[in-house]
mmCIF file of C-alpha atoms in Angstrom:
data_model
loop_
_atom_site.group_PDB
_atom_site.id
_atom_site.type_symbol
_atom_site.label_atom_id
_atom_site.label_comp_id
_atom_site.label_asym_id
_atom_site.label_seq_id
_atom_site.Cartn_x
_atom_site.Cartn_y
_atom_site.Cartn_z
ATOM 1 C CA MET A 1 -18.279 -3.140 0.375
ATOM 2 C CA ASN A 2 -16.341 -4.039 -2.726
ATOM 3 C CA LYS A 3 -14.534 -1.731 -5.135
ATOM 4 C CA ALA A 4 -11.719 -1.709 -7.636
ATOM 5 C CA VAL A 5 -9.657 0.923 -9.449
ATOM 6 C CA GLU A 6 -8.184 -0.030 -12.799
ATOM 7 C CA SER A 7 -5.691 1.822 -14.997
ATOM 8 C CA ASN A 8 -2.786 0.925 -17.258
ATOM 9 C CA ASN A 9 -0.270 1.128 -14.400
ATOM 10 C CA LEU A 10 -2.284 0.484 -11.224
ATOM 11 C CA PHE A 11 -4.979 -1.911 -10.041
ATOM 12 C CA VAL A 12 -6.510 -1.473 -6.595
ATOM 13 C CA PHE A 13 -9.033 -3.867 -5.083
ATOM 14 C CA GLN A 14 -10.879 -3.620 -1.786
ATOM 15 C CA ARG A 15 -13.499 -5.749 -0.040
ATOM 16 C CA SER A 16 -14.664 -5.152 3.514
ATOM 17 C CA LYS A 17 -14.945 -7.783 6.232
ATOM 18 C CA ALA A 18 -18.265 -9.619 5.968
ATOM 19 C CA LEU A 19 -19.217 -7.028 3.317
ATOM 20 C CA GLN A 20 -19.766 -4.373 5.989
ATOM 21 C CA GLN A 21 -20.628 -0.825 4.945
ATOM 22 C CA TYR A 22 -17.333 0.528 6.295
ATOM 23 C CA CYS A 23 -13.951 -0.928 5.411
ATOM 24 C CA GLY A 24 -11.188 -0.629 7.981
ATOM 25 C CA ASP A 25 -8.622 -0.248 5.164
ATOM 26 C CA VAL A 26 -8.200 3.143 3.501
ATOM 27 C CA TYR A 27 -5.854 3.884 0.616
ATOM 28 C CA PHE A 28 -4.647 6.964 -1.231
ATOM 29 C CA THR A 29 -2.950 7.259 -4.605
ATOM 30 C CA HIS A 30 -1.347 10.286 -6.243
ATOM 31 C CA GLU A 31 0.676 10.540 -9.436
ATOM 32 C CA ASP A 32 2.170 13.532 -11.245
ATOM 33 C CA LYS A 33 4.983 14.196 -13.728
ATOM 34 C CA ASN A 34 7.648 13.809 -11.016
ATOM 35 C CA GLY A 35 6.551 10.595 -9.363
ATOM 36 C CA PHE A 36 3.882 8.922 -7.272
ATOM 37 C CA LEU A 37 2.687 8.443 -3.718
ATOM 38 C CA TYR A 38 0.742 5.373 -2.578
ATOM 39 C CA VAL A 39 -0.546 4.918 0.964
ATOM 40 C CA LEU A 40 -2.374 1.972 2.518
ATOM 41 C CA SER A 41 -3.660 2.226 6.084
ATOM 42 C CA ASP A 42 -5.373 -0.537 8.071
ATOM 43 C CA GLY A 43 -7.323 0.629 11.101
ATOM 44 C CA LEU A 44 -7.269 -1.777 14.031
ATOM 45 C CA GLY A 45 -10.257 -4.094 14.045
ATOM 46 C CA SER A 46 -12.984 -3.514 11.464
ATOM 47 C CA GLY A 47 -16.066 -1.433 10.802
ATOM 48 C CA LEU A 48 -16.666 2.255 11.397
ATOM 49 C CA GLU A 49 -14.073 2.847 14.139
ATOM 50 C CA ALA A 50 -11.344 1.131 12.144
ATOM 51 C CA ASN A 51 -12.330 3.196 9.114
ATOM 52 C CA ARG A 52 -12.141 6.419 11.134
ATOM 53 C CA ALA A 53 -8.612 5.642 12.305
ATOM 54 C CA ALA A 54 -7.346 4.668 8.867
ATOM 55 C CA LYS A 55 -9.052 7.647 7.242
ATOM 56 C CA ALA A 56 -7.494 10.028 9.777
ATOM 57 C CA THR A 57 -3.990 8.839 8.843
ATOM 58 C CA VAL A 58 -4.615 9.275 5.134
ATOM 59 C CA GLU A 59 -6.174 12.722 5.536
ATOM 60 C CA ALA A 60 -3.137 13.861 7.550
ATOM 61 C CA ILE A 61 -0.789 12.661 4.796
ATOM 62 C CA LYS A 62 -2.823 14.347 2.053
ATOM 63 C CA GLU A 63 -2.236 17.736 3.702
ATOM 64 C CA ASP A 64 1.330 17.781 2.308
ATOM 65 C CA ILE A 65 2.001 15.114 -0.303
ATOM 66 C CA HIS A 66 5.476 16.521 -0.977
ATOM 67 C CA ALA A 67 6.724 16.055 2.593
ATOM 68 C CA ASP A 68 9.392 13.559 3.588
ATOM 69 C CA ILE A 69 7.648 10.227 4.129
ATOM 70 C CA THR A 70 8.875 9.895 7.719
ATOM 71 C CA ASP A 71 7.268 13.299 8.399
ATOM 72 C CA MET A 72 4.093 11.944 6.784
ATOM 73 C CA LEU A 73 4.243 8.984 9.138
ATOM 74 C CA GLU A 74 4.560 11.241 12.183
ATOM 75 C CA LYS A 75 1.570 13.329 11.047
ATOM 76 C CA ALA A 76 -0.413 10.125 10.565
ATOM 77 C CA ASN A 77 0.635 8.968 14.034
ATOM 78 C CA GLN A 78 -0.557 12.198 15.610
ATOM 79 C CA ALA A 79 -3.824 11.976 13.684
ATOM 80 C CA VAL A 80 -4.852 8.699 15.368
ATOM 81 C CA SER A 81 -4.334 9.972 18.904
ATOM 82 C CA GLY A 82 -7.533 9.055 20.723
ATOM 83 C CA LEU A 83 -8.634 6.688 17.963
ATOM 84 C CA ARG A 84 -8.111 2.937 17.570
ATOM 85 C CA GLY A 85 -4.748 3.159 15.855
ATOM 86 C CA ALA A 86 -3.622 1.836 12.490
ATOM 87 C CA ALA A 87 -0.988 -0.068 10.570
ATOM 88 C CA ILE A 88 0.287 1.813 7.538
ATOM 89 C CA ALA A 89 2.696 1.685 4.618
ATOM 90 C CA ILE A 90 3.814 4.573 2.413
ATOM 91 C CA ILE A 91 5.702 4.319 -0.864
ATOM 92 C CA LYS A 92 6.933 7.318 -2.795
ATOM 93 C CA GLY A 93 8.578 7.065 -6.195
ATOM 94 C CA ASP A 94 10.878 9.511 -7.968
ATOM 95 C CA TYR A 95 10.751 9.131 -11.749
ATOM 96 C CA LEU A 96 13.946 11.112 -12.373
ATOM 97 C CA THR A 97 16.216 9.015 -10.141
ATOM 98 C CA LYS A 98 14.131 5.821 -10.458
ATOM 99 C CA THR A 99 14.178 5.551 -6.684
ATOM 100 C CA LEU A 100 11.431 4.247 -4.427
ATOM 101 C CA TYR A 101 11.193 5.309 -0.782
ATOM 102 C CA TYR A 102 9.372 3.135 1.758
ATOM 103 C CA THR A 103 8.272 3.456 5.353
ATOM 104 C CA GLY A 104 5.597 1.833 7.467
ATOM 105 C CA MET A 105 4.338 0.583 10.806
ATOM 106 C CA GLY A 106 2.634 -2.737 11.362
ATOM 107 C CA ASN A 107 1.630 -5.578 9.091
ATOM 108 C CA ILE A 108 1.028 -4.003 5.676
ATOM 109 C CA ARG A 109 3.102 -5.948 3.130
ATOM 110 C CA PHE A 110 5.030 -4.488 0.191
ATOM 111 C CA TYR A 111 6.943 -6.368 -2.525
ATOM 112 C CA MET A 112 8.888 -5.337 -5.612
ATOM 113 C CA ILE A 113 11.471 -6.807 -7.975
ATOM 114 C CA GLY A 114 14.753 -4.916 -7.614
ATOM 115 C CA ILE A 115 17.208 -3.947 -10.326
ATOM 116 C CA GLU A 116 19.152 -7.188 -9.754
ATOM 117 C CA ASP A 117 15.940 -9.220 -10.150
ATOM 118 C CA LYS A 118 15.781 -9.943 -6.422
ATOM 119 C CA LEU A 119 12.448 -9.948 -4.613
ATOM 120 C CA ILE A 120 12.478 -7.023 -2.194
ATOM 121 C CA PHE A 121 10.085 -6.909 0.758
ATOM 122 C CA PRO A 122 11.131 -4.247 3.289
ATOM 123 C CA LEU A 123 9.973 -4.712 6.868
ATOM 124 C CA SER A 124 7.907 -2.042 8.550
ATOM 125 C CA GLY A 125 8.416 -0.901 12.107
ATOM 126 C CA SER A 126 6.816 -3.138 14.735
ATOM 127 C CA GLY A 127 3.584 -2.106 16.391
ATOM 128 C CA PHE A 128 1.106 0.398 15.005
ATOM 129 C CA LEU A 129 0.370 4.111 14.894
ATOM 130 C CA SER A 130 -1.288 5.144 18.145
ATOM 131 C CA GLY A 131 -0.404 8.763 18.843
ATOM 132 C CA ARG A 132 2.445 7.736 21.151
ATOM 133 C CA LYS A 133 6.060 8.556 20.317
ATOM 134 C CA GLN A 134 7.439 6.188 17.678
ATOM 135 C CA LYS A 135 10.703 5.534 15.868
ATOM 136 C CA TYR A 136 10.448 5.569 12.079
ATOM 137 C CA ARG A 137 12.746 4.186 9.439
ATOM 138 C CA MET A 138 12.818 5.039 5.761
ATOM 139 C CA GLN A 139 14.312 2.645 3.218
ATOM 140 C CA SER A 140 15.145 3.385 -0.403
ATOM 141 C CA PHE A 141 15.556 1.136 -3.433
ATOM 142 C CA LYS A 142 16.282 1.596 -7.114
ATOM 143 C CA TYR A 143 13.397 0.237 -9.135
ATOM 144 C CA LYS A 144 13.587 -1.360 -12.555
ATOM 145 C CA PRO A 145 11.448 0.499 -15.138
ATOM 146 C CA GLY A 146 8.571 -1.663 -16.301
ATOM 147 C CA SER A 147 8.721 -3.948 -13.255
ATOM 148 C CA LYS A 148 5.772 -4.448 -10.918
ATOM 149 C CA PHE A 149 5.069 -3.996 -7.214
ATOM 150 C CA LEU A 150 2.414 -5.223 -4.788
ATOM 151 C CA MET A 151 1.168 -3.753 -1.510
ATOM 152 C CA HIS A 152 -1.593 -5.322 0.582
ATOM 153 C CA SER A 153 -3.253 -5.394 3.973
ATOM 154 C CA ASP A 154 -3.123 -8.523 6.115
ATOM 155 C CA GLY A 155 -6.543 -9.620 4.919
ATOM 156 C CA LEU A 156 -4.907 -10.956 1.755
ATOM 157 C CA VAL A 157 -3.055 -14.246 1.999
ATOM 158 C CA LEU A 158 -1.067 -14.762 -1.177
ATOM 159 C CA SER A 159 1.530 -17.357 -2.073
ATOM 160 C CA ARG A 160 3.951 -17.127 -4.991
ATOM 161 C CA VAL A 161 4.144 -13.329 -4.935
ATOM 162 C CA ARG A 162 7.163 -13.367 -7.240
ATOM 163 C CA LYS A 163 5.181 -15.217 -9.888
ATOM 164 C CA SER A 164 2.569 -12.435 -9.882
ATOM 165 C CA LEU A 165 5.207 -9.708 -10.113
ATOM 166 C CA GLU A 166 7.073 -11.415 -12.957
ATOM 167 C CA SER A 167 3.956 -12.223 -14.953
ATOM 168 C CA PRO A 168 3.903 -10.753 -18.482
ATOM 169 C CA LEU A 169 0.215 -9.935 -18.027
ATOM 170 C CA CYS A 170 -0.914 -6.347 -17.454
ATOM 171 C CA VAL A 171 -1.596 -5.254 -13.867
ATOM 172 C CA VAL A 172 -5.374 -5.328 -14.395
ATOM 173 C CA LYS A 173 -5.324 -8.990 -15.440
ATOM 174 C CA ILE A 174 -2.930 -9.894 -12.617
ATOM 175 C CA GLY A 175 -5.177 -8.009 -10.201
ATOM 176 C CA HIS A 176 -8.191 -10.040 -11.273
ATOM 177 C CA LEU A 177 -6.193 -13.255 -10.808
ATOM 178 C CA ILE A 178 -5.212 -12.209 -7.270
ATOM 179 C CA GLU A 179 -8.841 -11.293 -6.617
ATOM 180 C CA ARG A 180 -9.767 -14.956 -7.089
ATOM 181 C CA ASN A 181 -7.876 -15.724 -3.847
ATOM 182 C CA ILE A 182 -10.270 -13.552 -1.841
ATOM 183 C CA LEU A 183 -13.406 -14.970 -0.266
ATOM 184 C CA ASP A 184 -16.750 -13.614 -1.483
ATOM 185 C CA ILE A 185 -17.490 -12.771 2.148
ATOM 186 C CA PRO A 186 -14.045 -12.277 3.721
ATOM 187 C CA THR A 187 -13.307 -12.664 7.428
ATOM 188 C CA ASP A 188 -11.109 -9.544 7.402
ATOM 189 C CA ASP A 189 -10.900 -6.322 5.418
ATOM 190 C CA VAL A 190 -8.875 -6.892 2.256
ATOM 191 C CA THR A 191 -7.110 -4.289 0.143
ATOM 192 C CA PHE A 192 -4.334 -4.722 -2.366
ATOM 193 C CA MET A 193 -2.729 -2.624 -5.060
ATOM 194 C CA ILE A 194 -0.540 -3.928 -7.824
ATOM 195 C CA GLY A 195 1.255 -1.440 -10.014
ATOM 196 C CA LYS A 196 3.836 -1.101 -12.754
ATOM 197 C CA PHE A 197 6.735 1.308 -12.649
ATOM 198 C CA PRO A 198 6.905 3.468 -15.801
ATOM 199 C CA GLU A 199 9.149 2.309 -18.632
#
């Protein structure tokens, strides 16, 4: 499976392991006049069972997209009880305060350029969502209007992340450049989203 979403401010690309019918990565995007919510979940393993776990986390989050993101994480954790489990990252942006909130569990990677032009890559909690009791941590950062961010599952191996985020190219063109790093028939599910904060 292979698919991409392209817009002026967001590019999302996904390719499943060995081009299987089901991708173990599931993502969700929501934007409105107040801000945005982006979620990327990576079910353990690959194929249908991984997809079911990742999809369960996303569906739980979609039930209340205005909740605190640590509450979203707990709902996602409960949703995978009895399933394979999943790694996940959630970012929520507030346009009024120009603040980005981040939380996650496992090996999803997130990068952004901060207001002091430093590369920011917050660490998620160790382990993965499994239904068992977990400790969650939310981090917040001021974002620079017009700057870019990148979030990806562990199927993407990318060097020189800062170069991609500082590129003057639009996110669609940068996304296609990153896509060139991905094998035609990857050995793991691959999903990435690169976006631009509003000016």
